[in-house]
PDB file of C-alpha atoms in Angstrom:
ATOM      1  CA  MET A 278       9.512  -5.077   7.343  1.00  0.00           C
ATOM      2  CA  PHE A 279       8.829  -3.097   4.187  1.00  0.00           C
ATOM      3  CA  GLN A 280      11.227  -0.432   2.941  1.00  0.00           C
ATOM      4  CA  LEU A 281       9.246   2.152   0.969  1.00  0.00           C
ATOM      5  CA  ASN A 282      10.185   5.385  -0.771  1.00  0.00           C
ATOM      6  CA  LYS A 283       7.869   8.242  -1.712  1.00  0.00           C
ATOM      7  CA  SER A 284      10.144   9.337  -4.569  1.00  0.00           C
ATOM      8  CA  GLN A 285       9.992   5.942  -6.318  1.00  0.00           C
ATOM      9  CA  THR A 286       7.486   5.652  -9.133  1.00  0.00           C
ATOM     10  CA  ILE A 287       6.451   2.134  -8.092  1.00  0.00           C
ATOM     11  CA  ASN A 288       6.900   0.503  -4.674  1.00  0.00           C
ATOM     12  CA  THR A 289       6.676  -3.295  -4.465  1.00  0.00           C
ATOM     13  CA  ILE A 290       5.915  -5.271  -1.306  1.00  0.00           C
ATOM     14  CA  ALA A 291       5.845  -8.997  -0.580  1.00  0.00           C
ATOM     15  CA  PHE A 292       4.396 -10.675   2.499  1.00  0.00           C
ATOM     16  CA  TYR A 293       3.144 -14.033   3.687  1.00  0.00           C
ATOM     17  CA  PRO A 294      -0.554 -13.614   4.536  1.00  0.00           C
ATOM     18  CA  ASN A 295      -2.581 -15.184   7.323  1.00  0.00           C
ATOM     19  CA  GLU A 296      -4.931 -16.368   4.596  1.00  0.00           C
ATOM     20  CA  LEU A 297      -4.834 -16.173   0.820  1.00  0.00           C
ATOM     21  CA  THR A 298      -6.635 -13.620  -1.259  1.00  0.00           C
ATOM     22  CA  THR A 299      -8.059 -14.224  -4.679  1.00  0.00           C
ATOM     23  CA  GLY A 300      -8.690 -10.536  -5.312  1.00  0.00           C
ATOM     24  CA  SER A 301      -6.618  -8.255  -7.474  1.00  0.00           C
ATOM     25  CA  VAL A 302      -6.487  -5.394  -4.938  1.00  0.00           C
ATOM     26  CA  ILE A 303      -5.460  -5.182  -1.280  1.00  0.00           C
ATOM     27  CA  LEU A 304      -5.773  -2.260   1.111  1.00  0.00           C
ATOM     28  CA  LEU A 305      -2.783  -1.044   3.125  1.00  0.00           C
ATOM     29  CA  ASP A 306      -4.009   0.811   6.195  1.00  0.00           C
ATOM     30  CA  TYR A 307      -1.091   2.683   7.808  1.00  0.00           C
ATOM     31  CA  THR A 308      -0.367   4.591  11.030  1.00  0.00           C
ATOM     32  CA  GLN A 309       2.864   6.354  11.929  1.00  0.00           C
ATOM     33  CA  SER A 310       4.446   4.459  14.844  1.00  0.00           C
ATOM     34  CA  TYR A 311       5.996   7.513  16.516  1.00  0.00           C
ATOM     35  CA  SER A 312       2.974   9.721  17.056  1.00  0.00           C
ATOM     36  CA  ASN A 313      -0.039   7.836  15.663  1.00  0.00           C
ATOM     37  CA  THR A 314      -1.062  11.119  14.007  1.00  0.00           C
ATOM     38  CA  VAL A 315      -0.264  10.302  10.372  1.00  0.00           C
ATOM     39  CA  THR A 316      -2.766   7.767   9.083  1.00  0.00           C
ATOM     40  CA  GLY A 317      -4.160   6.751   5.731  1.00  0.00           C
ATOM     41  CA  SER A 318      -4.930   3.970   3.290  1.00  0.00           C
ATOM     42  CA  ILE A 319      -3.412   2.862   0.005  1.00  0.00           C
ATOM     43  CA  GLU A 320      -4.929   0.563  -2.600  1.00  0.00           C
ATOM     44  CA  ALA A 321      -2.272  -1.802  -3.987  1.00  0.00           C
ATOM     45  CA  GLU A 322      -2.521  -4.027  -7.048  1.00  0.00           C
ATOM     46  CA  VAL A 323      -1.758  -7.706  -6.428  1.00  0.00           C
ATOM     47  CA  ILE A 324       0.677  -8.920  -9.107  1.00  0.00           C
ATOM     48  CA  SER A 325       1.305 -12.447  -7.812  1.00  0.00           C
ATOM     49  CA  ASN A 326      -0.772 -15.498  -8.622  1.00  0.00           C
ATOM     50  CA  PRO A 327      -2.037 -17.268  -5.467  1.00  0.00           C
ATOM     51  CA  GLN A 328      -1.956 -20.601  -7.289  1.00  0.00           C
ATOM     52  CA  ASN A 329       1.795 -20.249  -7.965  1.00  0.00           C
ATOM     53  CA  THR A 330       3.042 -18.853  -4.643  1.00  0.00           C
ATOM     54  CA  PRO A 331       1.681 -18.437  -1.109  1.00  0.00           C
ATOM     55  CA  TRP A 332       3.340 -14.980  -0.968  1.00  0.00           C
ATOM     56  CA  ILE A 333       1.348 -11.925  -1.938  1.00  0.00           C
ATOM     57  CA  ILE A 334       3.300  -9.473  -4.073  1.00  0.00           C
ATOM     58  CA  ALA A 335       1.694  -6.078  -4.661  1.00  0.00           C
ATOM     59  CA  GLN A 336       2.606  -2.738  -6.203  1.00  0.00           C
ATOM     60  CA  PHE A 337       1.483   0.861  -5.734  1.00  0.00           C
ATOM     61  CA  SER A 338       2.637   4.362  -6.610  1.00  0.00           C
ATOM     62  CA  GLY A 339       5.153   6.045  -4.319  1.00  0.00           C
ATOM     63  CA  SER A 340       3.154   9.272  -4.576  1.00  0.00           C
ATOM     64  CA  LEU A 341       0.468   7.617  -2.408  1.00  0.00           C
ATOM     65  CA  LEU A 342       2.848   7.343   0.562  1.00  0.00           C
ATOM     66  CA  PRO A 343       2.814   9.956   3.320  1.00  0.00           C
ATOM     67  CA  SER A 344       5.337  12.807   3.154  1.00  0.00           C
ATOM     68  CA  ALA A 345       6.502  12.269   6.732  1.00  0.00           C
ATOM     69  CA  SER A 346       9.425   9.837   6.920  1.00  0.00           C
ATOM     70  CA  GLY A 347       9.640   7.274   9.689  1.00  0.00           C
ATOM     71  CA  GLN A 348       8.375   3.931  10.885  1.00  0.00           C
ATOM     72  CA  TYR A 349       4.798   2.925  10.180  1.00  0.00           C
ATOM     73  CA  ASP A 350       2.485   0.093  11.201  1.00  0.00           C
ATOM     74  CA  PHE A 351       0.587  -1.487   8.311  1.00  0.00           C
ATOM     75  CA  LYS A 352      -2.614  -3.511   8.524  1.00  0.00           C
ATOM     76  CA  ILE A 353      -3.278  -5.258   5.235  1.00  0.00           C
ATOM     77  CA  TYR A 354      -6.800  -6.209   4.188  1.00  0.00           C
ATOM     78  CA  ASP A 355      -8.421  -8.136   1.387  1.00  0.00           C
ATOM     79  CA  TYR A 356     -10.278  -5.443  -0.515  1.00  0.00           C
ATOM     80  CA  GLN A 357     -12.806  -4.924  -3.259  1.00  0.00           C
ATOM     81  CA  PRO A 358     -12.874  -1.321  -4.522  1.00  0.00           C
ATOM     82  CA  GLY A 359     -16.170   0.484  -4.863  1.00  0.00           C
ATOM     83  CA  VAL A 360     -17.898   0.607  -8.225  1.00  0.00           C
ATOM     84  CA  GLU A 361     -19.504   3.624  -9.810  1.00  0.00           C
ATOM     85  CA  LEU A 362     -23.067   3.011 -10.957  1.00  0.00           C
ATOM     86  CA  ILE A 363     -23.530   4.335 -14.484  1.00  0.00           C
ATOM     87  CA  TRP A 364     -26.921   3.938 -16.083  1.00  0.00           C
ATOM     88  CA  ASN A 365     -27.069   1.288 -18.811  1.00  0.00           C
ATOM     89  CA  THR A 366     -23.483   0.108 -18.183  1.00  0.00           C
ATOM     90  CA  THR A 367     -23.870  -1.928 -15.013  1.00  0.00           C
ATOM     91  CA  ASP A 368     -25.168  -5.448 -14.542  1.00  0.00           C
ATOM     92  CA  THR A 369     -26.823  -4.492 -11.236  1.00  0.00           C
ATOM     93  CA  GLU A 370     -30.578  -4.950 -11.447  1.00  0.00           C
ATOM     94  CA  TRP A 371     -32.697  -1.922 -10.586  1.00  0.00           C
ATOM     95  CA  GLN A 372     -34.913  -3.811  -8.123  1.00  0.00           C
ATOM     96  CA  LEU A 373     -31.917  -5.347  -6.290  1.00  0.00           C
ATOM     97  CA  THR A 374     -29.914  -2.145  -5.841  1.00  0.00           C
ATOM     98  CA  ASN A 375     -29.838  -0.747  -2.312  1.00  0.00           C
ATOM     99  CA  VAL A 376     -28.210   2.588  -3.172  1.00  0.00           C
ATOM    100  CA  ALA A 377     -29.352   5.588  -5.162  1.00  0.00           C
ATOM    101  CA  TRP A 378     -28.209   5.504  -8.775  1.00  0.00           C
ATOM    102  CA  ASP A 379     -26.230   8.725  -8.359  1.00  0.00           C
ATOM    103  CA  GLU A 380     -24.147   7.078  -5.609  1.00  0.00           C
ATOM    104  CA  ASN A 381     -21.424   4.465  -5.857  1.00  0.00           C
ATOM    105  CA  ILE A 382     -21.468   0.903  -4.612  1.00  0.00           C
ATOM    106  CA  PRO A 383     -19.224   1.142  -1.541  1.00  0.00           C
ATOM    107  CA  ALA A 384     -15.881  -0.594  -1.230  1.00  0.00           C
ATOM    108  CA  VAL A 385     -15.866  -3.898   0.647  1.00  0.00           C
ATOM    109  CA  PHE A 386     -13.250  -4.651   3.297  1.00  0.00           C
ATOM    110  CA  GLY A 387     -12.384  -8.318   3.565  1.00  0.00           C
ATOM    111  CA  ASP A 388     -10.350 -10.228   6.117  1.00  0.00           C
ATOM    112  CA  GLN A 389      -7.172  -8.854   7.606  1.00  0.00           C
ATOM    113  CA  LEU A 390      -4.395 -10.613   5.710  1.00  0.00           C
ATOM    114  CA  SER A 391      -1.363  -9.442   7.652  1.00  0.00           C
ATOM    115  CA  VAL A 392       0.148  -6.880  10.004  1.00  0.00           C
ATOM    116  CA  ASP A 393       3.594  -5.526   9.162  1.00  0.00           C
ATOM    117  CA  ARG A 394       5.913  -2.582   9.719  1.00  0.00           C
ATOM    118  CA  ALA A 395       7.573  -0.280   7.229  1.00  0.00           C
ATOM    119  CA  ILE A 396      10.257   2.342   7.033  1.00  0.00           C
ATOM    120  CA  ILE A 397       9.123   5.114   4.721  1.00  0.00           C
ATOM    121  CA  SER A 398      11.517   7.592   3.161  1.00  0.00           C
ATOM    122  CA  GLY A 399       9.222  10.545   2.644  1.00  0.00           C
ATOM    123  CA  SER A 400       9.737  13.904   0.989  1.00  0.00           C
ATOM    124  CA  ASP A 401      10.820  15.589   4.238  1.00  0.00           C
ATOM    125  CA  VAL A 402      14.298  14.005   4.422  1.00  0.00           C
ATOM    126  CA  THR A 403      17.254  14.745   2.204  1.00  0.00           C
ATOM    127  CA  PRO A 404      18.833  11.718   0.546  1.00  0.00           C
ATOM    128  CA  ILE A 405      21.626   9.825   2.267  1.00  0.00           C
ATOM    129  CA  LYS A 406      24.964  10.512   0.627  1.00  0.00           C
ATOM    130  CA  GLU A 407      27.977   8.225   0.969  1.00  0.00           C
ATOM    131  CA  TYR A 408      31.463   9.510   0.261  1.00  0.00           C
ATOM    132  CA  VAL A 409      34.311   7.094  -0.471  1.00  0.00           C
ATOM    133  CA  SER A 410      37.920   8.225  -0.863  1.00  0.00           C
ATOM    134  CA  SER A 411      39.765   7.476  -4.084  1.00  0.00           C
ATOM    135  CA  ASN A 412      42.035   4.937  -2.371  1.00  0.00           C
ATOM    136  CA  GLU A 413      39.106   3.496  -0.345  1.00  0.00           C
ATOM    137  CA  ASN A 414      40.898   3.964   2.985  1.00  0.00           C
ATOM    138  CA  ALA A 415      38.205   6.293   4.284  1.00  0.00           C
ATOM    139  CA  ARG A 416      34.432   6.355   4.135  1.00  0.00           C
ATOM    140  CA  TYR A 417      31.754   8.451   5.794  1.00  0.00           C
ATOM    141  CA  ILE A 418      28.023   8.848   5.424  1.00  0.00           C
ATOM    142  CA  VAL A 419      26.076  12.127   5.606  1.00  0.00           C
ATOM    143  CA  TYR A 420      22.454  11.685   6.666  1.00  0.00           C
ATOM    144  CA  LEU A 421      21.047  15.210   6.758  1.00  0.00           C
ATOM    145  CA  GLY A 422      22.950  17.358   4.304  1.00  0.00           C
TER     146      GLY A 422
END
């Protein structure tokens, strides 16, 4: 289970995939477990080397996470981002291109690498505050203010 936070600059995840990826980007497709109404996708940069470890370690910006806190289901895919076609800067041959030059080459979804769950601390929940007495004989936690 991932523990993610919208207010963190960078969130890092690690998981053991069903099959290895050699790409540098994965796609995290998420759905809120409670209502299935909050959905979206996040591109994450793979920072691990598949030749050194079977685990995939990836990072992405916390600002990409949904604002609604809670539990989410994540489907993780091998992914190749789309490429913008810019005249005279691409190695795509004119005769072999199946899209108009003013369009982009679409992103390619690969195999599903894993399914996981996450707890997301979004921007709709105040931080958890823990109070400890000076002699440490008492302790209480305030969750919502």
